CSV table of C-alpha atoms and ligand atoms in Angstrom, one decimal:
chain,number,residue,atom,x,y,z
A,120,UNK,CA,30.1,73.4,-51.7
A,121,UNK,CA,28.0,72.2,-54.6
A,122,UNK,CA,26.7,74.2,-56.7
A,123,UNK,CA,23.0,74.2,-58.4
A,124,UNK,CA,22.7,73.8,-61.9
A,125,UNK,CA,21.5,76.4,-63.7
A,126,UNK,CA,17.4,75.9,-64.4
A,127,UNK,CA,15.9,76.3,-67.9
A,128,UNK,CA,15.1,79.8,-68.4
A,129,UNK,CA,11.2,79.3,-68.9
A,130,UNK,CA,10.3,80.0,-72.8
A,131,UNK,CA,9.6,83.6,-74.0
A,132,UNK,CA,9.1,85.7,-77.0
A,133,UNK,CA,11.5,88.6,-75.9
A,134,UNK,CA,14.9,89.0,-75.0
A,135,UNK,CA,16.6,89.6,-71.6
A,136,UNK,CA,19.6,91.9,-71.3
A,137,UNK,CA,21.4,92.7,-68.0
A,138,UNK,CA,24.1,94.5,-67.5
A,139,UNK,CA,26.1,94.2,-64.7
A,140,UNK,CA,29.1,95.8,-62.5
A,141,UNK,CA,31.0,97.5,-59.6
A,142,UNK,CA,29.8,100.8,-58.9
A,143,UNK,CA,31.0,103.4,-61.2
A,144,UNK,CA,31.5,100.7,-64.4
A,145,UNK,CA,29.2,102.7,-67.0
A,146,UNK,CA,26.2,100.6,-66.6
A,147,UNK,CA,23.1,103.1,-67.3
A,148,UNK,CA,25.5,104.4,-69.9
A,149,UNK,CA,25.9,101.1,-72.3
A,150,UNK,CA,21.9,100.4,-71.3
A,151,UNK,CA,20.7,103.7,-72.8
A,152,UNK,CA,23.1,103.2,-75.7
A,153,UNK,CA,21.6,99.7,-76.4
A,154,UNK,CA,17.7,101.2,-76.1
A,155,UNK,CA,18.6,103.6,-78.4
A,156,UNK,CA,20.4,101.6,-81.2
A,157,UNK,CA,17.4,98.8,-80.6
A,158,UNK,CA,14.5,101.4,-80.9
A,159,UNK,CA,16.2,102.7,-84.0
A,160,UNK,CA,16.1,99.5,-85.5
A,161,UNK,CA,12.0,99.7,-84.9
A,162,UNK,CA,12.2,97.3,-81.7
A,163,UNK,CA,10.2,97.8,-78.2
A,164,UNK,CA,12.6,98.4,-75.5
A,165,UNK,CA,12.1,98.5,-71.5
A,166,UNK,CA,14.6,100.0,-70.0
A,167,UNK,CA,14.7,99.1,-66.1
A,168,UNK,CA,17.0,99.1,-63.2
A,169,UNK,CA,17.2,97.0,-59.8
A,170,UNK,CA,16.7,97.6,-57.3
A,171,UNK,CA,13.7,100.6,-57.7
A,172,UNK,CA,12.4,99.2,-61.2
A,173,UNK,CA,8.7,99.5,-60.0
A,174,UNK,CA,7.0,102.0,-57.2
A,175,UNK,CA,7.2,99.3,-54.6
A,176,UNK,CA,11.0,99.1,-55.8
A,177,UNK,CA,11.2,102.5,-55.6
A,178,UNK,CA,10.2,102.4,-51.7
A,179,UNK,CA,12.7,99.1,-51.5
A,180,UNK,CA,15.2,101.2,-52.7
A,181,UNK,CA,14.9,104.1,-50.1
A,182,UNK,CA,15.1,101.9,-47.3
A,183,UNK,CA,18.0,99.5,-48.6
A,184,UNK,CA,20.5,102.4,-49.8
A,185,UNK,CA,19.6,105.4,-48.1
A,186,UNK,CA,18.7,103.7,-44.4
A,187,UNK,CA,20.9,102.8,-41.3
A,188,UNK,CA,22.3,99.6,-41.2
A,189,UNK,CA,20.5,96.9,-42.5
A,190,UNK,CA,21.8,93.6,-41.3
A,191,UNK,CA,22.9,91.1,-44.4
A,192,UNK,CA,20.3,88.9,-44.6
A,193,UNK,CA,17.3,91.4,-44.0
A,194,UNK,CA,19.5,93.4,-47.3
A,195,UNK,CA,19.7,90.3,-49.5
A,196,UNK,CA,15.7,89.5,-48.7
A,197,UNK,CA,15.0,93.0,-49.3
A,198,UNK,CA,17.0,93.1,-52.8
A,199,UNK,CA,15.2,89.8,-53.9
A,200,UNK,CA,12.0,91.1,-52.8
A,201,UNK,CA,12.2,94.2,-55.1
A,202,UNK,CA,13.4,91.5,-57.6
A,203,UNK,CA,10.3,89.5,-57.2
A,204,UNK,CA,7.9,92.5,-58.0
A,205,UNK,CA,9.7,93.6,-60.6
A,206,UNK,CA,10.0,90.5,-62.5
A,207,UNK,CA,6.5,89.7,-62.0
A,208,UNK,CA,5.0,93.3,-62.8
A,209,UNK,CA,7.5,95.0,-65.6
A,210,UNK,CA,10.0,92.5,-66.7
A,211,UNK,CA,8.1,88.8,-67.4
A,212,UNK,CA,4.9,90.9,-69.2
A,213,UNK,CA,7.0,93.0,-71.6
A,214,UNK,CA,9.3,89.5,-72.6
A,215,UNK,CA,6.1,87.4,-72.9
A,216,UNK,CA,4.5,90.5,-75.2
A,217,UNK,CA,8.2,90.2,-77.4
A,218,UNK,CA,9.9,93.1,-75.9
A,219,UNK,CA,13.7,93.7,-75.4
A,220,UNK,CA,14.2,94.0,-71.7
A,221,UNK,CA,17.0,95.3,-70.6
A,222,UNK,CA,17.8,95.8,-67.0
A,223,UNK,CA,20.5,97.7,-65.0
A,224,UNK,CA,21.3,95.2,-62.4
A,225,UNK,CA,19.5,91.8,-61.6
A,226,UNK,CA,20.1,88.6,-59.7
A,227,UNK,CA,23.9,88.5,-60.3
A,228,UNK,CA,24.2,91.8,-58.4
A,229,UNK,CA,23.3,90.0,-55.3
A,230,UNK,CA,25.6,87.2,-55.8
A,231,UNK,CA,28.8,89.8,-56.2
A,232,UNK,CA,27.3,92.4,-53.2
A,233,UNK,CA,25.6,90.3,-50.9
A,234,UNK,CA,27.1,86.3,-51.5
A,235,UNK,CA,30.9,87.2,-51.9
A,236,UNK,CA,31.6,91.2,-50.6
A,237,UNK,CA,28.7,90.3,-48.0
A,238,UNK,CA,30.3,86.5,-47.2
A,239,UNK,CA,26.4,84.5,-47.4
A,240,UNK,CA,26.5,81.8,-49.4
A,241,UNK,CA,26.5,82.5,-53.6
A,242,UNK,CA,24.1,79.1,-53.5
A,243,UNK,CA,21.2,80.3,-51.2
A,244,UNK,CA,21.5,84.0,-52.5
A,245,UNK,CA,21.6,82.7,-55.7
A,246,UNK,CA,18.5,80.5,-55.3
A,247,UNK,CA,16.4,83.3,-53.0
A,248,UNK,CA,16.4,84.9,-56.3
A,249,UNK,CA,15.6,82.2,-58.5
A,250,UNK,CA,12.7,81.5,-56.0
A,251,UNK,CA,11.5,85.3,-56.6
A,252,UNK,CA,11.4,85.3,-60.2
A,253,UNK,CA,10.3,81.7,-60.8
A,254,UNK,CA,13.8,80.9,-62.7
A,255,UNK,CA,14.4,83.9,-65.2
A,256,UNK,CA,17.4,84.5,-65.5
A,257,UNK,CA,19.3,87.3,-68.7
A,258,UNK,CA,19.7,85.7,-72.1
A,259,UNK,CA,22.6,87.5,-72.1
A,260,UNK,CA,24.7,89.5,-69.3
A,261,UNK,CA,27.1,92.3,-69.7
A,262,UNK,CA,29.8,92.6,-67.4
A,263,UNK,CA,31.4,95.8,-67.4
A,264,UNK,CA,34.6,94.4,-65.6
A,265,UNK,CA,35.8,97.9,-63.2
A,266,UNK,CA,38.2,97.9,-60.6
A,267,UNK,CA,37.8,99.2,-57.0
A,268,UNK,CA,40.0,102.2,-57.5
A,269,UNK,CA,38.6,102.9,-60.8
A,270,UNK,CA,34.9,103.0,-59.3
A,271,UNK,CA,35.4,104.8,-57.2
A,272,UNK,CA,37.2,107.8,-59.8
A,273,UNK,CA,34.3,107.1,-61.6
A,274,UNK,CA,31.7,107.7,-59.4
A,275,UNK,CA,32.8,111.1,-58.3
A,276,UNK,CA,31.7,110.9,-54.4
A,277,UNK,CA,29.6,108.5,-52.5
A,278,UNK,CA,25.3,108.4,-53.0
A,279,UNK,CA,24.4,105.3,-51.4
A,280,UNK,CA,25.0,103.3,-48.1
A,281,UNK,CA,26.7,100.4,-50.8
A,282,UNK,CA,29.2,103.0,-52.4
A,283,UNK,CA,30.2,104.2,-48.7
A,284,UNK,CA,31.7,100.6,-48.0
A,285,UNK,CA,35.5,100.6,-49.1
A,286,UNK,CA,37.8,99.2,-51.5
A,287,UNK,CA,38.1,95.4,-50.0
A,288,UNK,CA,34.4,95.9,-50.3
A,289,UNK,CA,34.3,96.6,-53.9
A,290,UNK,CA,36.8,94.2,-54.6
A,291,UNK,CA,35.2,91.4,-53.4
A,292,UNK,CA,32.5,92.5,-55.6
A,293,UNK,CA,34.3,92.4,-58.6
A,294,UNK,CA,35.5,89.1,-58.1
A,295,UNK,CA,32.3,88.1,-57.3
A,296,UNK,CA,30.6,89.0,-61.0
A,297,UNK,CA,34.5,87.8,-62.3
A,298,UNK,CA,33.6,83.9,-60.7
A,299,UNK,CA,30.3,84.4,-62.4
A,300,UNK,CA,31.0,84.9,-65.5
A,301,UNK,CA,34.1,82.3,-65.4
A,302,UNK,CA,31.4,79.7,-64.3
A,303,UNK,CA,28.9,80.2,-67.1
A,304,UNK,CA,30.6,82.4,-70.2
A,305,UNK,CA,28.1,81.3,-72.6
A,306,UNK,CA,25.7,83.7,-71.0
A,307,UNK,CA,28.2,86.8,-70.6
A,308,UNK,CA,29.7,89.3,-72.3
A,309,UNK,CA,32.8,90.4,-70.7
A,310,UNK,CA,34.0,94.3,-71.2
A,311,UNK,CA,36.8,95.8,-69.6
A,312,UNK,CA,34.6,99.4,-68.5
A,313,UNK,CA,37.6,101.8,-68.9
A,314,UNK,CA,37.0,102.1,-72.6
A,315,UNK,CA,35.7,104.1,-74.5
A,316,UNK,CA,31.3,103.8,-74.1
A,317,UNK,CA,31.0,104.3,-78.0
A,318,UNK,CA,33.4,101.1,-78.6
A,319,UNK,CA,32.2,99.3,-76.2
A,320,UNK,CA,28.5,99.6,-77.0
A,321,UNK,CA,29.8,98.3,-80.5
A,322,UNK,CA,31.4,95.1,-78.6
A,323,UNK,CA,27.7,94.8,-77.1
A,324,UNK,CA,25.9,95.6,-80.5
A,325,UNK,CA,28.2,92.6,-82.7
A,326,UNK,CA,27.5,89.6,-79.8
A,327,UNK,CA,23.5,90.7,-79.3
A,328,UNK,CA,23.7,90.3,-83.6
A,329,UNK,CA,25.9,87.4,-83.5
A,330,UNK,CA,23.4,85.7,-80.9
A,331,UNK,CA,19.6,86.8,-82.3
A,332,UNK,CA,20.5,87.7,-85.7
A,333,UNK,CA,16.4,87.8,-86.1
A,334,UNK,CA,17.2,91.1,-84.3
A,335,UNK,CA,18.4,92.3,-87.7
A,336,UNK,CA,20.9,95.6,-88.5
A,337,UNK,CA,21.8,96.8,-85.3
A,338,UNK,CA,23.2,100.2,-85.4
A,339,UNK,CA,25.0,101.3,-82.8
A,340,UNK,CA,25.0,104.7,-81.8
A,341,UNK,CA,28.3,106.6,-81.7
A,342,UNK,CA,31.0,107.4,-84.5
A,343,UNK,CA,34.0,104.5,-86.0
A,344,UNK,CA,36.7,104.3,-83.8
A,345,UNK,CA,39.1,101.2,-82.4
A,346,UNK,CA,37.5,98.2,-81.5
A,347,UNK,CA,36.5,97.1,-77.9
A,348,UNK,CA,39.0,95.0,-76.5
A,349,UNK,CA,36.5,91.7,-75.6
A,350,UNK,CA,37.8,90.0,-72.4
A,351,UNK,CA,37.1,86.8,-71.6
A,352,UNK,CA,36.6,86.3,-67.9
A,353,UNK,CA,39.6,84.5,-67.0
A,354,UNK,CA,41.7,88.0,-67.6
A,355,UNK,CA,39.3,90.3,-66.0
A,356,UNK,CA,41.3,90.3,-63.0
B,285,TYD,P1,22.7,101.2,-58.6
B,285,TYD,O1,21.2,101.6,-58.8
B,285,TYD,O2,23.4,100.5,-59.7
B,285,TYD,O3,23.5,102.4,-58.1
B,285,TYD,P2,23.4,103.9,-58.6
B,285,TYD,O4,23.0,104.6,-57.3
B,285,TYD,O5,24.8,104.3,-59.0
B,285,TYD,O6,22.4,104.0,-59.7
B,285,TYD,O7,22.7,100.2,-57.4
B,285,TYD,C1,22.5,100.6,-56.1
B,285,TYD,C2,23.4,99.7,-55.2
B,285,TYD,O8,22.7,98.5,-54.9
B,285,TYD,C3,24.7,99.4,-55.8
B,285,TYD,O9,25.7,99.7,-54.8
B,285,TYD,C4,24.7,97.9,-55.9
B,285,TYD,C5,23.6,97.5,-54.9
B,285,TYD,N1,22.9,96.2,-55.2
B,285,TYD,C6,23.1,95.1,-54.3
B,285,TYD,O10,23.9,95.2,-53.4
B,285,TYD,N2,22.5,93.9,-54.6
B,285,TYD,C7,21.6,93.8,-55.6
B,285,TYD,O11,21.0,92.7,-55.8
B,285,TYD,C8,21.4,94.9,-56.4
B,285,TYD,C9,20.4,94.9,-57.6
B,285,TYD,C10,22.1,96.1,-56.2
């Protein structure tokens, strides 16, 4: 199938952080560690998660994780559509006033859930979403690389229609971010998520610092300790 080339993410003053994973990877955790090395170091942070970002998203949300079954297609429309509003409303205003946004989840989440665990195409998911946010897509995108079986340890019991689905599932989602990153690694940031959260919010704080060193002395919170073992995305598997 061909593939799209990646458009020009349209110019802004901020920076765009999303991290990205299988259920139960540590997500919220490395976010919240990030917002709170960044506002140490004096910058504005928005901290934001798809879907539910916004009160629209929020109502999104209920429906998509909490309903009955929602057929594929109606779930990957929903998911861009709580997407849409949140670019336009939280995310795209705070990067063009110079804030850090960093998200839990964005458009690479429905590529992994709904193009390859889902089987729709990656292209036409892929571009639904580029549709809804008019082409913004993460300066940079962590991938907190977790197996099924680890996920699912991780996430001590099942909260969401998503998590319910089983371990193939969850697999196929993994691979799905793993083909991602493999495809573009100049835009990712690949962690192996069973380490330690204070090392690997390190591994985050040295690439944001190699890649916007205007960001200045990043911080990161959390004592010394080994260093995170970086992975690129050909040995995430
Ligand atoms: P998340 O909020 O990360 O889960 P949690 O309840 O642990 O905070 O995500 C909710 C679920 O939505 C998760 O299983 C992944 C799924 N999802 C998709 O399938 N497609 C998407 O585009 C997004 C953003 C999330």
């Amino acid at each position: 199938m061909p593939t799209t080339p990646t458009p020009p993410t349209p110019g802004h003053a901020g920076l765009f952080v999303a991290f990205e994973g299988g259920d139960g990877a540590g997500k919220s955790t490395q976010a919240r560690l990030l917002r709170d090395t960044l506002e140490a170091a004096g910058h504005e942070v928005v901290l934001t998660r798809e879907p539910g970002g916004t009160e629209l998203g929020a109502a999104i949300r209920q429906v998509l994780l909490h309903g009955d079954h929602v057929a594929p297609r109606a779930e990957a429309l929903l998911f861009a559509a709580d997407r849409a509003h949140h670019v336009a409303t939280v995310v795209r205003p705070a990067l063009e006033r110079g804030a850090v946004v960093l998200t839990d989840r964005y458009l690479d989440s429905s590529v992994a859930y709904q193009g390859q665990a889902r089987a729709l195409s990656h292209e036409d998911i892929r571009n639904i979403s580029l549709w809804a946010t008019e082409g913004l897509l993460p300066d940079l995108t962590v991938l907190l690389d977790v197996s099924a079986a680890q996920g699912r340890a991780r996430r001590e019991g099942v909260h969401d229609r998503l998590e319910r689905e089983d371990d193939a599932f969850h697999e196929a989602v993994r691979q799905g971010f793993v083909l991602l990153a493999e495809r573009e690694p100049e835009r990712y940031l690949v962690l192996d998520a069973a380490g330690d959260p204070a090392v690997l919010h390190r591994a985050v704080c040295r690439e944001l610092a190699s890649r916007r060193p205007d960001l200045g002395a990043l911080v990161p919170a959390g004592g010394e300790g080994p260093e995170a073992g970086q992975r690129v995305a050909g040995e995430a598997r």
